Amino acid sequence: MPTNINLLRDQAYKLLLDMVISGELHSEDPLSERKLAERLSMGRTPVREALRALVRDGVMESQVGRGTFVRRLTPEDVRAVYQTRQALEGMAAFLAAKNGPTKALAGLGMQMKYMREHSGDYSRSQIDEIGAEFHRELFMAAGNPVLLEVFEPLRLRFQIAFGLPRHNSTDQLRDTLKEHLAILEAVERGDGPDAQAAMWEHLEHGLQVRLRNFEQMDDSQSASPEPAIQQSL
């Protein structure tokens, strides 16, 4: 029985996380355990446990006297996420270069080269998906299971930041593919420091794009009429 409860809790965790990333759950709204259980068609116990786990992992927050809310990301949160990614993924790229590319990594490189030349034929989500796969495969190529174990629990929290808009133009899509290929080329050359530096540069670029998005959201909110601001309070 406990095993079944754990499976349901994990299922509820994933479903709730997907709802946060997709924007179905908003940071302004208190989360009702009962309503979420009805929405997910499961009992309240696994939903309650999933909410506690999401609070523990920093995706949600519990406010005394108010309830549980989706945690609102700040620019400082996103910056901290990217600094952590630079540390972990920079080392993964360094070790992958030392070990040499896996077949899967080389295959992704061929796909990304084609996508770079025909970026207009692919959606943003398709290019994002292959990019996420590339980052995951770098950890596999690094050959350090402890590094992967450290990264995996954090990856769920990263997904919230990943869900922020990244690409506003076809040029940005091409830039992302170009940056991934620069990392791969350094890995293929066996140049660890260059692969690490290319990863740092790639993640720094991603950080700056997201920080600009925060600025645009702030500008949009400040331009809203006063009654709408009062209502949000």
PDB file of C-alpha atoms in Angstrom:
ATOM      1  CA  MET A   1       0.000   0.000   0.000  1.00  0.00           C
ATOM      2  CA  PRO A   2       2.709   2.585   0.873  1.00  0.00           C
ATOM      3  CA  THR A   3       4.340   1.849  -2.485  1.00  0.00           C
ATOM      4  CA  ASN A   4       1.071   2.611  -4.277  1.00  0.00           C
ATOM      5  CA  ILE A   5       0.727   5.892  -2.360  1.00  0.00           C
ATOM      6  CA  ASN A   6       4.267   6.849  -3.332  1.00  0.00           C
ATOM      7  CA  LEU A   7       3.509   6.149  -6.989  1.00  0.00           C
ATOM      8  CA  LEU A   8       0.382   8.293  -6.843  1.00  0.00           C
ATOM      9  CA  ARG A   9       2.294  11.060  -5.052  1.00  0.00           C
ATOM     10  CA  ASP A  10       4.968  11.020  -7.757  1.00  0.00           C
ATOM     11  CA  GLN A  11       2.279  11.080 -10.437  1.00  0.00           C
ATOM     12  CA  ALA A  12       0.564  14.021  -8.752  1.00  0.00           C
ATOM     13  CA  TYR A  13       3.931  15.797  -8.417  1.00  0.00           C
ATOM     14  CA  LYS A  14       4.610  15.509 -12.144  1.00  0.00           C
ATOM     15  CA  LEU A  15       1.096  16.581 -13.131  1.00  0.00           C
ATOM     16  CA  LEU A  16       1.179  19.610 -10.827  1.00  0.00           C
ATOM     17  CA  LEU A  17       4.639  20.561 -12.057  1.00  0.00           C
ATOM     18  CA  ASP A  18       3.428  20.379 -15.663  1.00  0.00           C
ATOM     19  CA  MET A  19       0.513  22.641 -14.731  1.00  0.00           C
ATOM     20  CA  VAL A  20       2.908  25.185 -13.226  1.00  0.00           C
ATOM     21  CA  ILE A  21       5.187  25.151 -16.271  1.00  0.00           C
ATOM     22  CA  SER A  22       2.269  25.465 -18.704  1.00  0.00           C
ATOM     23  CA  GLY A  23       0.829  28.386 -16.743  1.00  0.00           C
ATOM     24  CA  GLU A  24      -2.367  26.580 -15.685  1.00  0.00           C
ATOM     25  CA  LEU A  25      -1.560  27.363 -12.060  1.00  0.00           C
ATOM     26  CA  HIS A  26      -0.880  30.993 -11.191  1.00  0.00           C
ATOM     27  CA  SER A  27       1.143  32.445  -8.356  1.00  0.00           C
ATOM     28  CA  GLU A  28      -1.729  34.767  -7.345  1.00  0.00           C
ATOM     29  CA  ASP A  29      -4.172  31.945  -6.620  1.00  0.00           C
ATOM     30  CA  PRO A  30      -4.102  29.861  -3.402  1.00  0.00           C
ATOM     31  CA  LEU A  31      -4.076  26.154  -4.240  1.00  0.00           C
ATOM     32  CA  SER A  32      -7.009  24.109  -2.983  1.00  0.00           C
ATOM     33  CA  GLU A  33      -6.011  20.561  -2.122  1.00  0.00           C
ATOM     34  CA  ARG A  34      -9.600  19.392  -2.661  1.00  0.00           C
ATOM     35  CA  LYS A  35     -10.027  21.074  -6.044  1.00  0.00           C
ATOM     36  CA  LEU A  36      -6.653  19.843  -7.278  1.00  0.00           C
ATOM     37  CA  ALA A  37      -7.528  16.291  -6.231  1.00  0.00           C
ATOM     38  CA  GLU A  38     -10.791  16.529  -8.178  1.00  0.00           C
ATOM     39  CA  ARG A  39      -8.981  18.005 -11.172  1.00  0.00           C
ATOM     40  CA  LEU A  40      -6.385  15.227 -11.162  1.00  0.00           C
ATOM     41  CA  SER A  41      -9.004  12.532 -10.437  1.00  0.00           C
ATOM     42  CA  MET A  42      -7.140  11.165  -7.436  1.00  0.00           C
ATOM     43  CA  GLY A  43      -7.360  11.187  -3.653  1.00  0.00           C
ATOM     44  CA  ARG A  44      -6.346  14.109  -1.477  1.00  0.00           C
ATOM     45  CA  THR A  45      -3.509  12.240   0.270  1.00  0.00           C
ATOM     46  CA  PRO A  46      -1.157  11.929  -2.762  1.00  0.00           C
ATOM     47  CA  VAL A  47      -1.989  15.507  -3.778  1.00  0.00           C
ATOM     48  CA  ARG A  48      -1.187  16.732  -0.247  1.00  0.00           C
ATOM     49  CA  GLU A  49       2.128  14.871  -0.290  1.00  0.00           C
ATOM     50  CA  ALA A  50       2.946  16.188  -3.768  1.00  0.00           C
ATOM     51  CA  LEU A  51       2.285  19.772  -2.659  1.00  0.00           C
ATOM     52  CA  ARG A  52       4.598  19.295   0.316  1.00  0.00           C
ATOM     53  CA  ALA A  53       7.309  17.948  -1.990  1.00  0.00           C
ATOM     54  CA  LEU A  54       6.871  20.886  -4.364  1.00  0.00           C
ATOM     55  CA  VAL A  55       7.235  23.300  -1.443  1.00  0.00           C
ATOM     56  CA  ARG A  56      10.368  21.431  -0.351  1.00  0.00           C
ATOM     57  CA  ASP A  57      11.792  21.668  -3.882  1.00  0.00           C
ATOM     58  CA  GLY A  58      11.145  25.415  -4.103  1.00  0.00           C
ATOM     59  CA  VAL A  59       8.474  25.237  -6.802  1.00  0.00           C
ATOM     60  CA  MET A  60       5.717  26.281  -4.405  1.00  0.00           C
ATOM     61  CA  GLU A  61       5.625  28.120  -1.105  1.00  0.00           C
ATOM     62  CA  SER A  62       3.463  27.828   1.988  1.00  0.00           C
ATOM     63  CA  GLN A  63       2.294  31.151   3.440  1.00  0.00           C
ATOM     64  CA  VAL A  64       1.063  31.107   7.043  1.00  0.00           C
ATOM     65  CA  GLY A  65      -2.613  31.934   7.223  1.00  0.00           C
ATOM     66  CA  ARG A  66      -2.979  32.102   3.442  1.00  0.00           C
ATOM     67  CA  GLY A  67      -2.216  28.651   2.035  1.00  0.00           C
ATOM     68  CA  THR A  68       0.052  27.182  -0.628  1.00  0.00           C
ATOM     69  CA  PHE A  69       0.976  29.162  -3.733  1.00  0.00           C
ATOM     70  CA  VAL A  70       3.073  28.692  -6.831  1.00  0.00           C
ATOM     71  CA  ARG A  71       6.352  30.413  -6.031  1.00  0.00           C
ATOM     72  CA  ARG A  72       6.781  33.582  -8.031  1.00  0.00           C
ATOM     73  CA  LEU A  73      10.165  33.655  -9.714  1.00  0.00           C
ATOM     74  CA  THR A  74      12.314  36.748  -9.335  1.00  0.00           C
ATOM     75  CA  PRO A  75      15.300  37.806 -11.460  1.00  0.00           C
ATOM     76  CA  GLU A  76      17.502  36.803  -8.503  1.00  0.00           C
ATOM     77  CA  ASP A  77      16.001  33.293  -8.544  1.00  0.00           C
ATOM     78  CA  VAL A  78      16.702  32.881 -12.250  1.00  0.00           C
ATOM     79  CA  ARG A  79      20.230  34.226 -11.870  1.00  0.00           C
ATOM     80  CA  ALA A  80      20.914  31.705  -9.077  1.00  0.00           C
ATOM     81  CA  VAL A  81      19.563  28.892 -11.254  1.00  0.00           C
ATOM     82  CA  TYR A  82      21.857  29.816 -14.105  1.00  0.00           C
ATOM     83  CA  GLN A  83      24.893  30.166 -11.886  1.00  0.00           C
ATOM     84  CA  THR A  84      24.223  26.640 -10.633  1.00  0.00           C
ATOM     85  CA  ARG A  85      23.755  25.386 -14.173  1.00  0.00           C
ATOM     86  CA  GLN A  86      27.040  26.964 -15.220  1.00  0.00           C
ATOM     87  CA  ALA A  87      28.828  25.106 -12.455  1.00  0.00           C
ATOM     88  CA  LEU A  88      27.273  21.704 -13.152  1.00  0.00           C
ATOM     89  CA  GLU A  89      26.858  21.805 -16.917  1.00  0.00           C
ATOM     90  CA  GLY A  90      30.200  23.493 -17.440  1.00  0.00           C
ATOM     91  CA  MET A  91      31.853  20.559 -15.694  1.00  0.00           C
ATOM     92  CA  ALA A  92      29.729  18.105 -17.689  1.00  0.00           C
ATOM     93  CA  ALA A  93      30.927  19.688 -20.941  1.00  0.00           C
ATOM     94  CA  PHE A  94      34.540  19.607 -19.699  1.00  0.00           C
ATOM     95  CA  LEU A  95      34.351  15.894 -18.842  1.00  0.00           C
ATOM     96  CA  ALA A  96      32.472  15.044 -22.039  1.00  0.00           C
ATOM     97  CA  ALA A  97      35.337  16.582 -24.015  1.00  0.00           C
ATOM     98  CA  LYS A  98      37.818  14.502 -22.040  1.00  0.00           C
ATOM     99  CA  ASN A  99      35.867  11.299 -22.765  1.00  0.00           C
ATOM    100  CA  GLY A 100      34.852  12.110 -26.322  1.00  0.00           C
ATOM    101  CA  PRO A 101      31.318  12.359 -27.729  1.00  0.00           C
ATOM    102  CA  THR A 102      28.906   9.441 -27.442  1.00  0.00           C
ATOM    103  CA  LYS A 103      27.076   8.152 -30.512  1.00  0.00           C
ATOM    104  CA  ALA A 104      23.921   9.815 -29.241  1.00  0.00           C
ATOM    105  CA  LEU A 105      25.698  13.146 -28.872  1.00  0.00           C
ATOM    106  CA  ALA A 106      27.152  12.907 -32.382  1.00  0.00           C
ATOM    107  CA  GLY A 107      23.699  12.048 -33.722  1.00  0.00           C
ATOM    108  CA  LEU A 108      22.199  15.089 -32.038  1.00  0.00           C
ATOM    109  CA  GLY A 109      24.931  17.186 -33.624  1.00  0.00           C
ATOM    110  CA  MET A 110      23.886  16.034 -37.092  1.00  0.00           C
ATOM    111  CA  GLN A 111      20.268  16.869 -36.341  1.00  0.00           C
ATOM    112  CA  MET A 112      21.153  20.315 -35.004  1.00  0.00           C
ATOM    113  CA  LYS A 113      23.278  21.134 -38.052  1.00  0.00           C
ATOM    114  CA  TYR A 114      20.358  20.300 -40.311  1.00  0.00           C
ATOM    115  CA  MET A 115      17.963  22.309 -38.139  1.00  0.00           C
ATOM    116  CA  ARG A 116      20.323  25.290 -38.203  1.00  0.00           C
ATOM    117  CA  GLU A 117      20.234  25.316 -42.015  1.00  0.00           C
ATOM    118  CA  HIS A 118      16.468  24.752 -42.145  1.00  0.00           C
ATOM    119  CA  SER A 119      15.329  26.481 -38.959  1.00  0.00           C
ATOM    120  CA  GLY A 120      12.200  27.790 -40.662  1.00  0.00           C
ATOM    121  CA  ASP A 121      10.934  24.218 -40.995  1.00  0.00           C
ATOM    122  CA  TYR A 122      10.915  23.628 -37.245  1.00  0.00           C
ATOM    123  CA  SER A 123       8.804  25.000 -34.417  1.00  0.00           C
ATOM    124  CA  ARG A 124      10.305  26.661 -31.361  1.00  0.00           C
ATOM    125  CA  SER A 125       9.264  23.718 -29.216  1.00  0.00           C
ATOM    126  CA  GLN A 126      11.028  21.248 -31.540  1.00  0.00           C
ATOM    127  CA  ILE A 127      14.271  23.215 -31.346  1.00  0.00           C
ATOM    128  CA  ASP A 128      13.882  23.542 -27.569  1.00  0.00           C
ATOM    129  CA  GLU A 129      13.316  19.792 -27.232  1.00  0.00           C
ATOM    130  CA  ILE A 130      16.458  18.805 -29.108  1.00  0.00           C
ATOM    131  CA  GLY A 131      18.397  21.399 -27.097  1.00  0.00           C
ATOM    132  CA  ALA A 132      17.160  19.899 -23.822  1.00  0.00           C
ATOM    133  CA  GLU A 133      18.122  16.447 -25.091  1.00  0.00           C
ATOM    134  CA  PHE A 134      21.583  17.751 -25.977  1.00  0.00           C
ATOM    135  CA  HIS A 135      22.100  19.090 -22.439  1.00  0.00           C
ATOM    136  CA  ARG A 136      20.985  15.777 -20.915  1.00  0.00           C
ATOM    137  CA  GLU A 137      23.254  13.749 -23.198  1.00  0.00           C
ATOM    138  CA  LEU A 138      26.251  15.855 -22.181  1.00  0.00           C
ATOM    139  CA  PHE A 139      25.783  14.575 -18.621  1.00  0.00           C
ATOM    140  CA  MET A 140      25.735  11.009 -19.924  1.00  0.00           C
ATOM    141  CA  ALA A 141      28.881  11.662 -21.964  1.00  0.00           C
ATOM    142  CA  ALA A 142      30.589  13.133 -18.888  1.00  0.00           C
ATOM    143  CA  GLY A 143      30.631   9.647 -17.371  1.00  0.00           C
ATOM    144  CA  ASN A 144      30.282  10.929 -13.803  1.00  0.00           C
ATOM    145  CA  PRO A 145      27.224   9.384 -12.133  1.00  0.00           C
ATOM    146  CA  VAL A 146      27.567  11.604  -9.055  1.00  0.00           C
ATOM    147  CA  LEU A 147      27.411  14.735 -11.201  1.00  0.00           C
ATOM    148  CA  LEU A 148      24.191  13.461 -12.753  1.00  0.00           C
ATOM    149  CA  GLU A 149      22.764  12.559  -9.332  1.00  0.00           C
ATOM    150  CA  VAL A 150      23.417  16.097  -8.112  1.00  0.00           C
ATOM    151  CA  PHE A 151      21.839  17.637 -11.209  1.00  0.00           C
ATOM    152  CA  GLU A 152      18.678  15.527 -11.481  1.00  0.00           C
ATOM    153  CA  PRO A 153      16.889  16.789  -8.328  1.00  0.00           C
ATOM    154  CA  LEU A 154      17.645  20.362  -9.367  1.00  0.00           C
ATOM    155  CA  ARG A 155      16.395  19.832 -12.910  1.00  0.00           C
ATOM    156  CA  LEU A 156      12.770  19.975 -11.762  1.00  0.00           C
ATOM    157  CA  ARG A 157      13.321  23.398 -10.237  1.00  0.00           C
ATOM    158  CA  PHE A 158      15.148  24.487 -13.381  1.00  0.00           C
ATOM    159  CA  GLN A 159      12.078  23.620 -15.448  1.00  0.00           C
ATOM    160  CA  ILE A 160      10.222  26.568 -13.998  1.00  0.00           C
ATOM    161  CA  ALA A 161      12.924  28.921 -15.257  1.00  0.00           C
ATOM    162  CA  PHE A 162      13.089  26.937 -18.517  1.00  0.00           C
ATOM    163  CA  GLY A 163       9.413  27.648 -18.986  1.00  0.00           C
ATOM    164  CA  LEU A 164      10.048  31.369 -19.328  1.00  0.00           C
ATOM    165  CA  PRO A 165      10.007  32.654 -22.917  1.00  0.00           C
ATOM    166  CA  ARG A 166      13.406  32.320 -24.565  1.00  0.00           C
ATOM    167  CA  HIS A 167      13.004  33.010 -28.242  1.00  0.00           C
ATOM    168  CA  ASN A 168      11.462  36.067 -29.799  1.00  0.00           C
ATOM    169  CA  SER A 169      12.780  35.627 -33.319  1.00  0.00           C
ATOM    170  CA  THR A 170      14.117  33.139 -35.834  1.00  0.00           C
ATOM    171  CA  ASP A 171      17.568  34.664 -35.326  1.00  0.00           C
ATOM    172  CA  GLN A 172      17.491  33.694 -31.643  1.00  0.00           C
ATOM    173  CA  LEU A 173      16.570  30.142 -32.583  1.00  0.00           C
ATOM    174  CA  ARG A 174      19.551  29.967 -34.930  1.00  0.00           C
ATOM    175  CA  ASP A 175      21.795  31.463 -32.242  1.00  0.00           C
ATOM    176  CA  THR A 176      20.773  28.730 -29.795  1.00  0.00           C
ATOM    177  CA  LEU A 177      21.589  26.003 -32.313  1.00  0.00           C
ATOM    178  CA  LYS A 178      24.895  27.710 -33.114  1.00  0.00           C
ATOM    179  CA  GLU A 179      25.829  27.829 -29.414  1.00  0.00           C
ATOM    180  CA  HIS A 180      24.995  24.151 -28.914  1.00  0.00           C
ATOM    181  CA  LEU A 181      27.082  23.216 -31.927  1.00  0.00           C
ATOM    182  CA  ALA A 182      30.019  25.280 -30.625  1.00  0.00           C
ATOM    183  CA  ILE A 183      29.924  23.261 -27.390  1.00  0.00           C
ATOM    184  CA  LEU A 184      29.760  20.006 -29.359  1.00  0.00           C
ATOM    185  CA  GLU A 185      32.645  20.979 -31.634  1.00  0.00           C
ATOM    186  CA  ALA A 186      34.831  21.608 -28.578  1.00  0.00           C
ATOM    187  CA  VAL A 187      33.796  18.222 -27.163  1.00  0.00           C
ATOM    188  CA  GLU A 188      34.688  16.550 -30.466  1.00  0.00           C
ATOM    189  CA  ARG A 189      38.111  18.248 -30.429  1.00  0.00           C
ATOM    190  CA  GLY A 190      38.683  16.988 -26.897  1.00  0.00           C
ATOM    191  CA  ASP A 191      39.168  20.574 -25.699  1.00  0.00           C
ATOM    192  CA  GLY A 192      37.751  20.546 -22.162  1.00  0.00           C
ATOM    193  CA  PRO A 193      38.412  24.201 -21.246  1.00  0.00           C
ATOM    194  CA  ASP A 194      36.922  25.387 -24.550  1.00  0.00           C
ATOM    195  CA  ALA A 195      33.838  23.177 -24.114  1.00  0.00           C
ATOM    196  CA  GLN A 196      33.368  24.498 -20.587  1.00  0.00           C
ATOM    197  CA  ALA A 197      33.778  28.112 -21.710  1.00  0.00           C
ATOM    198  CA  ALA A 198      31.334  27.589 -24.589  1.00  0.00           C
ATOM    199  CA  MET A 199      28.767  26.184 -22.148  1.00  0.00           C
ATOM    200  CA  TRP A 200      29.261  29.112 -19.770  1.00  0.00           C
ATOM    201  CA  GLU A 201      28.795  31.570 -22.637  1.00  0.00           C
ATOM    202  CA  HIS A 202      25.682  29.744 -23.847  1.00  0.00           C
ATOM    203  CA  LEU A 203      24.079  29.785 -20.398  1.00  0.00           C
ATOM    204  CA  GLU A 204      25.028  33.417 -19.811  1.00  0.00           C
ATOM    205  CA  HIS A 205      23.281  34.319 -23.052  1.00  0.00           C
ATOM    206  CA  GLY A 206      20.184  32.389 -21.945  1.00  0.00           C
ATOM    207  CA  LEU A 207      20.227  34.207 -18.606  1.00  0.00           C
ATOM    208  CA  GLN A 208      20.376  37.623 -20.227  1.00  0.00           C
ATOM    209  CA  VAL A 209      17.446  36.778 -22.520  1.00  0.00           C
ATOM    210  CA  ARG A 210      15.316  35.785 -19.530  1.00  0.00           C
ATOM    211  CA  LEU A 211      16.306  38.838 -17.507  1.00  0.00           C
ATOM    212  CA  ARG A 212      15.180  41.005 -20.416  1.00  0.00           C
ATOM    213  CA  ASN A 213      11.865  39.140 -20.352  1.00  0.00           C
ATOM    214  CA  PHE A 214      11.474  40.089 -16.691  1.00  0.00           C
ATOM    215  CA  GLU A 215      12.063  43.732 -17.593  1.00  0.00           C
ATOM    216  CA  GLN A 216       9.412  43.532 -20.307  1.00  0.00           C
ATOM    217  CA  MET A 217       6.933  41.937 -17.886  1.00  0.00           C
ATOM    218  CA  ASP A 218       7.622  44.685 -15.332  1.00  0.00           C
ATOM    219  CA  ASP A 219       7.076  47.366 -17.983  1.00  0.00           C
ATOM    220  CA  SER A 220       3.810  45.705 -19.016  1.00  0.00           C
ATOM    221  CA  GLN A 221       2.565  45.520 -15.432  1.00  0.00           C
ATOM    222  CA  SER A 222       3.499  49.125 -14.687  1.00  0.00           C
ATOM    223  CA  ALA A 223       1.540  50.207 -17.761  1.00  0.00           C
ATOM    224  CA  SER A 224      -1.654  48.480 -16.508  1.00  0.00           C
ATOM    225  CA  PRO A 225      -4.489  50.728 -15.286  1.00  0.00           C
ATOM    226  CA  GLU A 226      -4.674  51.299 -11.538  1.00  0.00           C
ATOM    227  CA  PRO A 227      -7.924  49.337 -10.923  1.00  0.00           C
ATOM    228  CA  ALA A 228      -6.320  46.176 -12.329  1.00  0.00           C
ATOM    229  CA  ILE A 229      -3.351  46.576  -9.983  1.00  0.00           C
ATOM    230  CA  GLN A 230      -5.667  47.026  -6.990  1.00  0.00           C
ATOM    231  CA  GLN A 231      -7.595  43.928  -7.957  1.00  0.00           C
ATOM    232  CA  SER A 232      -4.397  41.845  -8.034  1.00  0.00           C
ATOM    233  CA  LEU A 233      -3.698  42.890  -4.445  1.00  0.00           C
TER     234      LEU A 233
END
